C-alpha positions as a Markdown table, in Angstrom:
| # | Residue | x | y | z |
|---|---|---|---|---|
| 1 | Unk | -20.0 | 10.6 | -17.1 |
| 2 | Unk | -23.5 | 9.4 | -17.5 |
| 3 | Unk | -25.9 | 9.7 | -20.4 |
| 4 | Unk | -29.4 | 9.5 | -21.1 |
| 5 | Unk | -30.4 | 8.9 | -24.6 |
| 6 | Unk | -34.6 | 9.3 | -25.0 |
| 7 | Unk | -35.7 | 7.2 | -28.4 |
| 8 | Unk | -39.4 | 7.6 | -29.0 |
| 9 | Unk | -39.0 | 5.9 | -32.2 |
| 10 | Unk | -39.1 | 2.3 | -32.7 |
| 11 | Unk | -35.2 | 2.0 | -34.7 |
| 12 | Unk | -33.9 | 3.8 | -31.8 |
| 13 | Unk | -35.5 | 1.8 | -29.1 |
| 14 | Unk | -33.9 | -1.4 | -30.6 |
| 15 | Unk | -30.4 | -0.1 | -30.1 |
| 16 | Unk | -28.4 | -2.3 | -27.0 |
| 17 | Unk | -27.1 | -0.1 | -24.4 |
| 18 | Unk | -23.9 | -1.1 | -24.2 |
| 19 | Unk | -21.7 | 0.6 | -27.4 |
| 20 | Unk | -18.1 | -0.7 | -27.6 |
| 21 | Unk | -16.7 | 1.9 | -29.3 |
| 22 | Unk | -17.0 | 4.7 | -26.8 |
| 23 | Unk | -14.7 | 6.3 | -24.0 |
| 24 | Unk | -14.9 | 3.3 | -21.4 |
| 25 | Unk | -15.4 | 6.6 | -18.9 |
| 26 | Unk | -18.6 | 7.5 | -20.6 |
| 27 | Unk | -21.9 | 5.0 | -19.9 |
| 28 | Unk | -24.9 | 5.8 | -22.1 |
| 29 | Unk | -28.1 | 4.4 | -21.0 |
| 30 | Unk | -31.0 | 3.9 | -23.7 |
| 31 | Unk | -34.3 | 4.5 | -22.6 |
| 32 | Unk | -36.9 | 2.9 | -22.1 |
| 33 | Unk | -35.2 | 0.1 | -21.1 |
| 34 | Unk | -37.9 | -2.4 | -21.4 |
| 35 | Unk | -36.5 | -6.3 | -21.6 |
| 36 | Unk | -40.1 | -7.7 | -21.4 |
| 37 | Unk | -40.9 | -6.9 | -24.8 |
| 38 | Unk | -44.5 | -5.1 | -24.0 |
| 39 | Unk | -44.6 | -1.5 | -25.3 |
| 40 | Unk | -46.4 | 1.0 | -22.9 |
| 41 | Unk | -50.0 | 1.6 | -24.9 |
| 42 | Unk | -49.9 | 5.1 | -26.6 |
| 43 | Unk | -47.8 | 7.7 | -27.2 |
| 44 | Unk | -48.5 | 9.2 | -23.5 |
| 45 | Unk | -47.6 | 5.6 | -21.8 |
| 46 | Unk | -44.6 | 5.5 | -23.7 |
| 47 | Unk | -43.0 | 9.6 | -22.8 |
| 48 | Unk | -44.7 | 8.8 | -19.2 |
| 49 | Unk | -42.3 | 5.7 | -18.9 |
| 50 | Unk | -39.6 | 7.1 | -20.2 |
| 51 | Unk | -39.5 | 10.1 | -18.4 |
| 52 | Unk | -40.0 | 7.7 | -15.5 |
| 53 | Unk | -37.2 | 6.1 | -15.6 |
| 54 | Unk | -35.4 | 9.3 | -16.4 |
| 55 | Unk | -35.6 | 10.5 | -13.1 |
| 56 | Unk | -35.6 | 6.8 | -11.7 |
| 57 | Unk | -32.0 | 5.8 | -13.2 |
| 58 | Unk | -30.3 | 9.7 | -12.7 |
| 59 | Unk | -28.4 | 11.8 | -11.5 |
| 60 | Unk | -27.4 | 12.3 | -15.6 |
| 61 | Unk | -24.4 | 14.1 | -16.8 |
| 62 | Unk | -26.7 | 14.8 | -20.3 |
| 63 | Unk | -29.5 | 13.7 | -22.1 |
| 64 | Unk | -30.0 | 12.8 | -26.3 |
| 65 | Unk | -33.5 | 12.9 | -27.6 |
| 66 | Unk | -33.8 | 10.9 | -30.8 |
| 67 | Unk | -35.8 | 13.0 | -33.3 |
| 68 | Unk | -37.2 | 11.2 | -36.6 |
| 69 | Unk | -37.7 | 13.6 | -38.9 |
| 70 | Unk | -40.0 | 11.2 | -41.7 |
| 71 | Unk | -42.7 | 11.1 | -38.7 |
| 72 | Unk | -45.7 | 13.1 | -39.1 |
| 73 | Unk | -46.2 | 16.2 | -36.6 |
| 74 | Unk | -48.6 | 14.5 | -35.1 |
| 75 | Unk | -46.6 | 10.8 | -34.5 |
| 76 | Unk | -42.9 | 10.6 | -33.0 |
| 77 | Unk | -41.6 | 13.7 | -34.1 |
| 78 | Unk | -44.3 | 15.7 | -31.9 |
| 79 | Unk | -43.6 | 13.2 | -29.3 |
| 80 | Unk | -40.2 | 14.2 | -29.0 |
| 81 | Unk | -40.2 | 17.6 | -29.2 |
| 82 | Unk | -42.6 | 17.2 | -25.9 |
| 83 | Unk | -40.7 | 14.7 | -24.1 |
| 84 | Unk | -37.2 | 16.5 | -25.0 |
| 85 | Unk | -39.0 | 19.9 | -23.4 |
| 86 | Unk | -39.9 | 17.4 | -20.5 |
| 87 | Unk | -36.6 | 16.2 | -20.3 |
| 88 | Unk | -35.2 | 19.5 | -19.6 |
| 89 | Unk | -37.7 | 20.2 | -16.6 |
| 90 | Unk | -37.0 | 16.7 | -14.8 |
| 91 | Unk | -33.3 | 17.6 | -15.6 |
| 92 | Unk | -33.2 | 21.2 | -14.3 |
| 93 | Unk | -31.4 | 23.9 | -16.4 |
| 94 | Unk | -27.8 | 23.1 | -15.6 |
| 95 | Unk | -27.8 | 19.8 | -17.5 |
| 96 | Unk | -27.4 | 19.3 | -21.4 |
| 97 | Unk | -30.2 | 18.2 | -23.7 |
| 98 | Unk | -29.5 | 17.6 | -27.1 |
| 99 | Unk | -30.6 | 16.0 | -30.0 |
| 100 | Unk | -30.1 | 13.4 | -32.4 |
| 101 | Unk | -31.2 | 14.3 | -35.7 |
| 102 | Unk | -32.5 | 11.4 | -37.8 |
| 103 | Unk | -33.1 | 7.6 | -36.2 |
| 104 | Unk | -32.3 | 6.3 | -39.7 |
| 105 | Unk | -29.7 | 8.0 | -40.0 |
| 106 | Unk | -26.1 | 7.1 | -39.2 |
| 107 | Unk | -26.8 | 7.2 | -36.0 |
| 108 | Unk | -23.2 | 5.4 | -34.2 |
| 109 | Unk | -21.7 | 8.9 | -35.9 |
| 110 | Unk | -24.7 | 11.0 | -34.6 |
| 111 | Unk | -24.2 | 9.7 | -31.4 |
| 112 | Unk | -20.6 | 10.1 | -30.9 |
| 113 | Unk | -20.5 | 13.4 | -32.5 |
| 114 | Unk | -23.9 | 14.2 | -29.8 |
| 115 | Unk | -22.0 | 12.6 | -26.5 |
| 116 | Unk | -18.6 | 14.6 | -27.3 |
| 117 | Unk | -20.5 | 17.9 | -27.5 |
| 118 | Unk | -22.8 | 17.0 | -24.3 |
| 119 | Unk | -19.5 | 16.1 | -22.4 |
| 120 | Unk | -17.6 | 19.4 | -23.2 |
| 121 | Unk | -20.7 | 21.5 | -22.3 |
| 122 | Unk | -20.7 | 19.6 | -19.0 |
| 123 | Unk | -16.9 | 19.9 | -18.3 |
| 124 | Unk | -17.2 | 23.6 | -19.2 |
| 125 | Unk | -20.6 | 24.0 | -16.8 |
| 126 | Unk | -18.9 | 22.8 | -14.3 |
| 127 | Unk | -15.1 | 23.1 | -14.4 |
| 128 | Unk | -14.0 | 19.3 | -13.8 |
C-alpha cells in the first residue's frame, strides 16, 4: 500500500521518507519532496507543489495532512485545512484522507496509529 503524507509545516517537512519501523508492505512518501533545499515562495507555491506532486507520484492507497495546531489561522494551520480539502478533490472520494494532529507532537506514534487506520479503511473500501 502506498501513502501520501502532506506536511505544510516546517518540523514535518524535515522528516526522511524512509521509516524503519513500519510494515515493509506499506511505503509512505513525504511531500514535498524537495532535495534542493529551495522552498517554493509563499504559502500558495508551497500547497501548489505539493499538490503537484500529489497527483505526479499517485495512484495513493491514502493521504496524511500534518496539521499544527500552535499556527495562527491565518499561517500553516489554514494552509492545511485548504490543502487537505484539495487533497481530497485530486484524490477522488474513494481514497482516505486523514490527519495528523500536532507536528510537535509525537508524531512516529501519530503516524503509525494514522497509517493503521488509513490501511483498514482502504481494505474495508475495497475488500482486498
Amino acid at each position: 500500500m502506498r501513502f501520501a503524507m502532506l506536511a505544510p509545516c516546517h518540523e514535518a517537512r524535515s522528516l526522511t521518507p524512509a521509516l524503519a519501523d513500519f510494515d515493509p508492505g506499506i511505503e509512505l512518501m513525504v511531500l514535498p519532496t524537495r532535495h534542493d533545499h529551495r522552498v517554493p515562495r509563499g504559502a500558495t507555491g508551497l500547497l501548489d507543489h505539493m499538490l503537484d506532486e500529489l497527483a505526479w507520484y499517485g495512484p495513493w492507497d491514502g493521504a496524511l495532512v500534518v496539521l499544527d495546531h500552535t499556527a495562527p489561522d491565518t499561517g500553516c494551520l489554514s494552509d492545511a485545512r485548504q490543502l487537505a480539502d484539495r487533497a481530497r478533490r485530486i484524490l477522488g472520494p474513494g481514497i482516505p484522507v486523514g490527519t495528523l494532529d500536532d507536528a510537535r507532537d509525537d508524531i512516529a506514534a501519530q503516524l503509525s496509529d494514522g497509517l493503521t487506520v488509513l490501511q483498514r479503511l482502504r481494505t474495508m473500501a475495497t475488500g482486498t
